[in-house]
Tab-separated table of C-alpha atoms and ligand atoms in Angstrom:
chain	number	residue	atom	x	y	z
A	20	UNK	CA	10.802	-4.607	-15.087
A	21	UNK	CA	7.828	-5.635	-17.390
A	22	UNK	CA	4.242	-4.605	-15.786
A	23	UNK	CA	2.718	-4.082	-19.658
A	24	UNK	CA	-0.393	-4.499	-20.012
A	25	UNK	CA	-1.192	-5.995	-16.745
A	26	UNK	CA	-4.095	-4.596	-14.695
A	27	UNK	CA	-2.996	-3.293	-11.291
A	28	UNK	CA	-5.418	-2.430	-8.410
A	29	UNK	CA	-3.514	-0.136	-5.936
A	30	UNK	CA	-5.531	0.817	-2.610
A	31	UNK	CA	-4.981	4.623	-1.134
A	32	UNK	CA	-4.000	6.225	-4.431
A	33	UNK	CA	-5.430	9.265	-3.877
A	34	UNK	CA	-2.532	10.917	-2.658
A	35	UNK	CA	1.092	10.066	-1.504
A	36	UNK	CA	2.889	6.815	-2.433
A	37	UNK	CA	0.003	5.229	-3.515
A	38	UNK	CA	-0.585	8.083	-5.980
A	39	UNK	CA	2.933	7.733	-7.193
A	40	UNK	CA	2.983	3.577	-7.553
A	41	UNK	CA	-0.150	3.767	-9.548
A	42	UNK	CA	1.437	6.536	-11.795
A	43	UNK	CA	4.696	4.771	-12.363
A	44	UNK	CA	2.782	1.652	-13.226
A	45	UNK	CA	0.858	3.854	-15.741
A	46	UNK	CA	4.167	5.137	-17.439
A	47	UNK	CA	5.475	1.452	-17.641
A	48	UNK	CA	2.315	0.414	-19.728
A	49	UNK	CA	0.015	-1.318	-16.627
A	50	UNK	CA	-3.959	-0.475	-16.709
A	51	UNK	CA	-4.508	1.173	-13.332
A	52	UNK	CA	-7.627	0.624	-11.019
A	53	UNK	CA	-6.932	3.904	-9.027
A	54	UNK	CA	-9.008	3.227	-4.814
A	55	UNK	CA	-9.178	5.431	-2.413
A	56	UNK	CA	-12.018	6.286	0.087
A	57	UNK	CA	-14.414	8.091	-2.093
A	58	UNK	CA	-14.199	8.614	-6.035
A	59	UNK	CA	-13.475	11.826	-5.562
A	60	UNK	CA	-10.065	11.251	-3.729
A	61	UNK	CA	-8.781	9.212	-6.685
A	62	UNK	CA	-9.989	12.643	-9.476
A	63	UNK	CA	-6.127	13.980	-9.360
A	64	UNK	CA	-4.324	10.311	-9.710
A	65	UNK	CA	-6.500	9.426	-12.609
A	66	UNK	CA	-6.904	12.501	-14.297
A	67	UNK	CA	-2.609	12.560	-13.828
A	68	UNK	CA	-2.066	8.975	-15.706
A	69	UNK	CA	-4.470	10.187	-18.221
A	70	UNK	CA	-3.215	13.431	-19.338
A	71	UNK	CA	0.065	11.366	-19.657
A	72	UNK	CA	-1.238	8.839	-21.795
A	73	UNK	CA	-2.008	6.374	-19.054
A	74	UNK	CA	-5.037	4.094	-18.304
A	75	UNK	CA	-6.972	4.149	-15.465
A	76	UNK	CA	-10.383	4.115	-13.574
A	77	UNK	CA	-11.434	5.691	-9.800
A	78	UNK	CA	-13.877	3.904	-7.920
A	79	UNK	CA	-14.338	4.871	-4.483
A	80	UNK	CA	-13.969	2.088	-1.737
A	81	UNK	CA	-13.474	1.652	1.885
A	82	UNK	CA	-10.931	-1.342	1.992
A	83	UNK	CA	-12.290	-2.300	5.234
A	84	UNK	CA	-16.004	-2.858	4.161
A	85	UNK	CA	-16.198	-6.484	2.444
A	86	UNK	CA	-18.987	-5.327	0.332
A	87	UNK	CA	-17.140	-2.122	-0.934
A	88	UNK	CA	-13.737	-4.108	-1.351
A	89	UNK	CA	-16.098	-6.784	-3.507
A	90	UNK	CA	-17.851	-4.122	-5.625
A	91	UNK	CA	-14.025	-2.916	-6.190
A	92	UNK	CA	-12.601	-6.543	-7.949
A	93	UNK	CA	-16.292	-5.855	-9.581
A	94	UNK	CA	-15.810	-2.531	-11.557
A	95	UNK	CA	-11.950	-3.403	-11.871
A	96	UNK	CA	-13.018	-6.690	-14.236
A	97	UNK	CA	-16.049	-4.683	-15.422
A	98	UNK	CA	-13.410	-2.118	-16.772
A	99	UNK	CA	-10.821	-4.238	-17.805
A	100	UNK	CA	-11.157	-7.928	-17.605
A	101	UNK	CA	-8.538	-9.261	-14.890
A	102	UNK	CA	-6.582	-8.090	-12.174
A	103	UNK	CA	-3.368	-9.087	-12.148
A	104	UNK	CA	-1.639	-6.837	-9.474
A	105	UNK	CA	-2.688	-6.079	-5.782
A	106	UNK	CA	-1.115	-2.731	-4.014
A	107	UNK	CA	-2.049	-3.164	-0.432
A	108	UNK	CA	-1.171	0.180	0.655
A	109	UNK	CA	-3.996	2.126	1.997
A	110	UNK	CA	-3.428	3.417	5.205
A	111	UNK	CA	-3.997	5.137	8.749
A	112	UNK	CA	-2.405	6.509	11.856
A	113	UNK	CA	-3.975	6.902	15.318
A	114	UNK	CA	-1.010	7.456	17.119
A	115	UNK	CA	-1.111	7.757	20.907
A	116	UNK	CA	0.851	6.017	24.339
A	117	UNK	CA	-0.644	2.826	24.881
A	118	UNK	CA	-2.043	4.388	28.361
A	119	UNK	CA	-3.518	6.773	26.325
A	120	UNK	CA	-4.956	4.799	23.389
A	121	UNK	CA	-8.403	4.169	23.009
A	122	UNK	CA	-10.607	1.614	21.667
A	123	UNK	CA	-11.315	2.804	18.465
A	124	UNK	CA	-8.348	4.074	17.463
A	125	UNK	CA	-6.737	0.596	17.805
A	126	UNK	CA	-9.920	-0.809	15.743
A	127	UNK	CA	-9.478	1.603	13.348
A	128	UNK	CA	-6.085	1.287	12.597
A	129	UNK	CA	-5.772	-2.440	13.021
A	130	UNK	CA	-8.998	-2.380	10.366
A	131	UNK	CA	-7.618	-0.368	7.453
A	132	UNK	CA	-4.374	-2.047	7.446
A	133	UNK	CA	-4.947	-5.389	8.950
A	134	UNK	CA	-8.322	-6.007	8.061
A	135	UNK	CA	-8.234	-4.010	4.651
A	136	UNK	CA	-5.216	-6.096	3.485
A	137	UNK	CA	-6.962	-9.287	4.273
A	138	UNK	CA	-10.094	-8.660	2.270
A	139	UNK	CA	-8.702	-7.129	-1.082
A	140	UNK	CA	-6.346	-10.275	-0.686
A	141	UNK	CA	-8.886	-12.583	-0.222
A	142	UNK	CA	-10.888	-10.366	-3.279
A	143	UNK	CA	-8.256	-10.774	-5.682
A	144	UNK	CA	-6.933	-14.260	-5.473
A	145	UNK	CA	-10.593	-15.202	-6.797
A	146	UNK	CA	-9.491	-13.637	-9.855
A	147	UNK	CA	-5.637	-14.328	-9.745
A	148	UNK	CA	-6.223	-18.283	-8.786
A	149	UNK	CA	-8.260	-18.744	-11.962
A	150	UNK	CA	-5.553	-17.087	-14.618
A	151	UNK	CA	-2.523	-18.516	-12.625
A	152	UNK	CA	-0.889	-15.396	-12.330
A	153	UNK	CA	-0.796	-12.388	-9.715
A	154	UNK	CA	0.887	-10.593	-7.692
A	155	UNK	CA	0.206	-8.912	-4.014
A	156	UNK	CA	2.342	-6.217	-2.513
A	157	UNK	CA	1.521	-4.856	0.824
A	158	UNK	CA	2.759	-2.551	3.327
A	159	UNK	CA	4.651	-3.191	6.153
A	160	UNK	CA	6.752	-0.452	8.065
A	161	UNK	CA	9.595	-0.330	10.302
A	162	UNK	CA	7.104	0.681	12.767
A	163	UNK	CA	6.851	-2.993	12.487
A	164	UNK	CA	9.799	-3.535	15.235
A	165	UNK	CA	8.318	-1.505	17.403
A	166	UNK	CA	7.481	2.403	17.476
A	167	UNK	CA	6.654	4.672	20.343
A	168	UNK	CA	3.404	6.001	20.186
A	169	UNK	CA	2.172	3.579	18.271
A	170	UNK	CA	1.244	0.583	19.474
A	171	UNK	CA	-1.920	-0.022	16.736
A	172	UNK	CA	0.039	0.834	13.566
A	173	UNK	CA	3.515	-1.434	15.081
A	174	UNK	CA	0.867	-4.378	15.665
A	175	UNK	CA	-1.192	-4.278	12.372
A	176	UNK	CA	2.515	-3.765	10.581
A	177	UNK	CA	3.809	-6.775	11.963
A	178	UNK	CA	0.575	-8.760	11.532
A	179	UNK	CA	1.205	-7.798	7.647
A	180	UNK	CA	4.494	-9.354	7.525
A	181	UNK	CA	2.779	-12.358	8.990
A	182	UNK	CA	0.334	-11.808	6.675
A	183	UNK	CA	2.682	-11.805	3.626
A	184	UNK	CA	4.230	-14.673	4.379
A	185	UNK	CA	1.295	-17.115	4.578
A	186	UNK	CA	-0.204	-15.723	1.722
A	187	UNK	CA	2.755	-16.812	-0.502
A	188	UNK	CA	3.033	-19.942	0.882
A	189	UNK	CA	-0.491	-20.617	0.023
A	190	UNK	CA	-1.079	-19.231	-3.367
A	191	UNK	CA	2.502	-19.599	-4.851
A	192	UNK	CA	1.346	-22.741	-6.641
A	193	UNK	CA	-1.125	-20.715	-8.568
A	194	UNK	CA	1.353	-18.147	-9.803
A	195	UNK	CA	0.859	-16.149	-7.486
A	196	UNK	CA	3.689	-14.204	-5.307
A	197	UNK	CA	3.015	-12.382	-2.317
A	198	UNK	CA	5.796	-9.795	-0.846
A	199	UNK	CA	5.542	-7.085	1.430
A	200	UNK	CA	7.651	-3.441	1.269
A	201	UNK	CA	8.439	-1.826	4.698
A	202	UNK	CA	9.411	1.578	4.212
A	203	UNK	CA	11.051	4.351	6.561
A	204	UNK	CA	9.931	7.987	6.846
A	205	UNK	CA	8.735	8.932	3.680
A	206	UNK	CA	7.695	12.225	2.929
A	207	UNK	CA	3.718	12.652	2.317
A	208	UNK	CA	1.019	13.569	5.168
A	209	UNK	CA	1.022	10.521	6.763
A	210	UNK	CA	4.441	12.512	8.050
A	211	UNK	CA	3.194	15.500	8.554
A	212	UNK	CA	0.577	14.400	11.017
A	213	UNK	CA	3.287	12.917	12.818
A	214	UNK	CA	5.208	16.071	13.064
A	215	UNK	CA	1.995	17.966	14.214
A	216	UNK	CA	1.084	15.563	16.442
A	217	UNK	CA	4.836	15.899	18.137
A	218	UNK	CA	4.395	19.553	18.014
A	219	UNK	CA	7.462	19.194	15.918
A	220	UNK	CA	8.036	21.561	12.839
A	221	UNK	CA	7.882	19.402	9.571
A	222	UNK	CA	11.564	20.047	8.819
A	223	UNK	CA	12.937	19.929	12.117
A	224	UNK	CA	11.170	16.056	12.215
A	225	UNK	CA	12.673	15.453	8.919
A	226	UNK	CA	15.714	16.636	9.723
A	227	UNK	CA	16.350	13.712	12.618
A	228	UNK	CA	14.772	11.357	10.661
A	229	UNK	CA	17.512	11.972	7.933
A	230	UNK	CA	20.129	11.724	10.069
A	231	UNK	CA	19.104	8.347	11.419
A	232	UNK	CA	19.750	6.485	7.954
A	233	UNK	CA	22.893	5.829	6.032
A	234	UNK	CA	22.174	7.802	2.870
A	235	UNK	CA	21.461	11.191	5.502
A	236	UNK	CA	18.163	11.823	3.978
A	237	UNK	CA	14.313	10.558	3.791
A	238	UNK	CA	12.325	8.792	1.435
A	239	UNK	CA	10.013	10.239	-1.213
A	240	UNK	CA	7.029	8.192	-2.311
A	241	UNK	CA	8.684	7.418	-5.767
A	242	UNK	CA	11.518	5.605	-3.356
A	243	UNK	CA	9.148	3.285	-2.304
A	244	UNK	CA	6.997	2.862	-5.316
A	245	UNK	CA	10.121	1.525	-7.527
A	246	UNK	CA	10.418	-1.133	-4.856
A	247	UNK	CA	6.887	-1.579	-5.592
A	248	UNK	CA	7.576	-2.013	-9.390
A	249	UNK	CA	10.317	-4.748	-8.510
A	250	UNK	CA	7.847	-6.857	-6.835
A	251	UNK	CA	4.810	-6.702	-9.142
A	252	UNK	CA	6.874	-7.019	-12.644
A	253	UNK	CA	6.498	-10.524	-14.643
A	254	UNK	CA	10.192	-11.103	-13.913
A	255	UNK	CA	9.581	-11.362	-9.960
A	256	UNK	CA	8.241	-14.668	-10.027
A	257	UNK	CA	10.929	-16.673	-8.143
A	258	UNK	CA	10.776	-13.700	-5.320
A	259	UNK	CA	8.027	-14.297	-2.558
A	260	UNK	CA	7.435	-14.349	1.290
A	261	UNK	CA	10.050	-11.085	1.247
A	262	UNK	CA	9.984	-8.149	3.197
A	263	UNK	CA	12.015	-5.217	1.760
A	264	UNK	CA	12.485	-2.697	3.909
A	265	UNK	CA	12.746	0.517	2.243
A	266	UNK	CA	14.692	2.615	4.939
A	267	UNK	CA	17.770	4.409	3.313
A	268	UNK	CA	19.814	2.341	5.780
A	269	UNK	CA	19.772	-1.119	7.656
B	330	NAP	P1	-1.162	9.016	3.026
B	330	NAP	O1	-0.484	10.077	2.240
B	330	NAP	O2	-1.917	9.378	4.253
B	330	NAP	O3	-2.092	8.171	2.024
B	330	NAP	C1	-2.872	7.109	2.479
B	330	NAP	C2	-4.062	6.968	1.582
B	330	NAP	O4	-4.888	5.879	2.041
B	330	NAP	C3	-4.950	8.220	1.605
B	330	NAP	O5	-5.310	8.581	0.297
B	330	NAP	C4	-6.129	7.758	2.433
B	330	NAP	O6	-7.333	8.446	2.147
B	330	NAP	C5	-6.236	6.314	2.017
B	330	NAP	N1	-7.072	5.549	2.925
B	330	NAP	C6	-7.157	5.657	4.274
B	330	NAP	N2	-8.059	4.818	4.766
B	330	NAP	C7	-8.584	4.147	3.719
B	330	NAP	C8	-9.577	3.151	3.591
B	330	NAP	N3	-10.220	2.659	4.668
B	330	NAP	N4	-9.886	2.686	2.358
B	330	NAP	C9	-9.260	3.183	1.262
B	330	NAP	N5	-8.307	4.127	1.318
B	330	NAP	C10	-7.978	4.620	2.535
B	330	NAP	O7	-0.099	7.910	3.514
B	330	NAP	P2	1.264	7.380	2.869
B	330	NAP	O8	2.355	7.927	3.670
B	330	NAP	O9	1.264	7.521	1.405
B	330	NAP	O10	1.137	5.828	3.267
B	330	NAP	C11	0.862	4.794	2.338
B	330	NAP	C12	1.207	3.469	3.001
B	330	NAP	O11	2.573	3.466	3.379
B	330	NAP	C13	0.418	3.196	4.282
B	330	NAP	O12	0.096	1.832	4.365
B	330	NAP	C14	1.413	3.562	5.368
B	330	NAP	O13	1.127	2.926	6.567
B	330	NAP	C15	2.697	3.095	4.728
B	330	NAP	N6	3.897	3.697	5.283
B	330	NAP	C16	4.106	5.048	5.184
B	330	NAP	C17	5.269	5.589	5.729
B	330	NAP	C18	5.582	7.055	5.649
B	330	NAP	O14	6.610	7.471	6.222
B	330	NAP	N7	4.807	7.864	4.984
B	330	NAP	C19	6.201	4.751	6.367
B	330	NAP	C20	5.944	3.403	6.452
B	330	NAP	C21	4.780	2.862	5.894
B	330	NAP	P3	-7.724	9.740	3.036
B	330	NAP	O15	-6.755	10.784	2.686
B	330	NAP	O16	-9.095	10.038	2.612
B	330	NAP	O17	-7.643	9.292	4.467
């Protein structure tokens, strides 16, 4: 899986899986444009890739805000020239029972993932059209079939798989592939807000998660970032429109 030298931009790398994908593309030899919310989330992810030998930048952006998502693409040419990977995977919950739901927690989810995807898409193919090469991953879920309690995240999901699939059939004559990973419980806080919100000891939730799949345990984030690796590597080129789903089961 070849990702040398290539320039990846991964969204939500401050902490959990989008920590560990832009760390693993560091060890294989990518240039890493570490996002998260502020510059200060992404201190620990870069300052990690670079005591290891890696390269990489922070710059603080809210993937929702066109302005912020353009001044992103900005430093990550500024630093290194070209951007040839896209890691859609910043993310929220809001979970609640649709009767319960409000407003703004269906905004806000359905902005971060939904919206958030679409710009940094729309951001990088300026850069990827050009160079005839790229390659956008984003994140789907199994919440994407449906999910109680969360009738924002199951929606904006979905949309992404929609998403996914339009944007390869559009920019697949540039180079460009497009392919979405869905993954299953993983373990990061994302979880553990889950489990608090269920009133549910971490281990306990973990514990019936585990037993739902076929391998009888859950994912870690480096689970999910290999299948991240697959998709952005120069070899992937004939693979696009795809949803993995990254569930320890079918
Ligand atoms: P996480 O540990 O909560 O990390 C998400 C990261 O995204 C955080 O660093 C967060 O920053 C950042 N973020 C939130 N809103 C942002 C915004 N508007 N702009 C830029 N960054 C923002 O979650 P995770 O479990 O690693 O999830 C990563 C992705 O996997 C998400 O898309 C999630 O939906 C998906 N996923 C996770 C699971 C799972 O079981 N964990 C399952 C299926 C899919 P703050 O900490 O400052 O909020």
């Amino acid at each position: 899986m070849t990702v040398l030298n290539r320039v990846a931009v991964v969204t939500g790398a401050g902490k959990g899986i989008g920590a560990e994908t832009a760390k693993q593309f560091a060890q294989n030899g990518a240039k890493v444009v570490v996002c998260d919310l502020t510059r200060e989330f992404t201190e620990q992810t870069v300052r990690e890739i670079r005591e290891a030998g890696g390269e990489a930048i922070g710059v603080g952006a809210d993937v929702q805000k066109g302005d912020q998502v353009e001044a992103l693409f900005a430093a990550a040419i500024e630093e290194f020239g070209r951007v040839d990977i896209l890691v859609n995977n910043a993310g929220i919950i809001r979970d609640n029972l649709v009767y319960k739901m409000t407003e703004e927690d269906f905004d806000a989810v359905l902005g971060v993932h939904l919206k958030g995807t679409f710009l940094c898409s729309q951001a990088a193919q300026k850069w990827m059209v050009p160079q005839k090469y790229g390659r956008i991953i984003n994140f789907s879920s199994t919440s994407a079939l449906g999910n109680r309690g969360q009738v924002n995240y199951a929606a904006a999901k979905a949309g992404i798989q929609g998403m996914t699939k339009t944007l390869a059939i559009e920019l697949g004559r540039y180079g460009i592939t497009c392919n979405a990973v869905a993954p299953g419980f993983i373990e990061t806080d994302m979880t553990k807000a889950t489990a608090a919100r269920m009133g549910l000891a971490y281990e306990e939730l973990k514990a019936a998660a585990a037993k739902e799949t076929a391998v009888l345990r859950v994912g870690v984030p480096a689970d999910v970032a290999n299948a991240v690796l697959f998709f952005a590597a120069d070899e992937s080129s004939f693979i696009t429109g795809q949803v993995l789903y990254v569930r320890g089961g079918v």
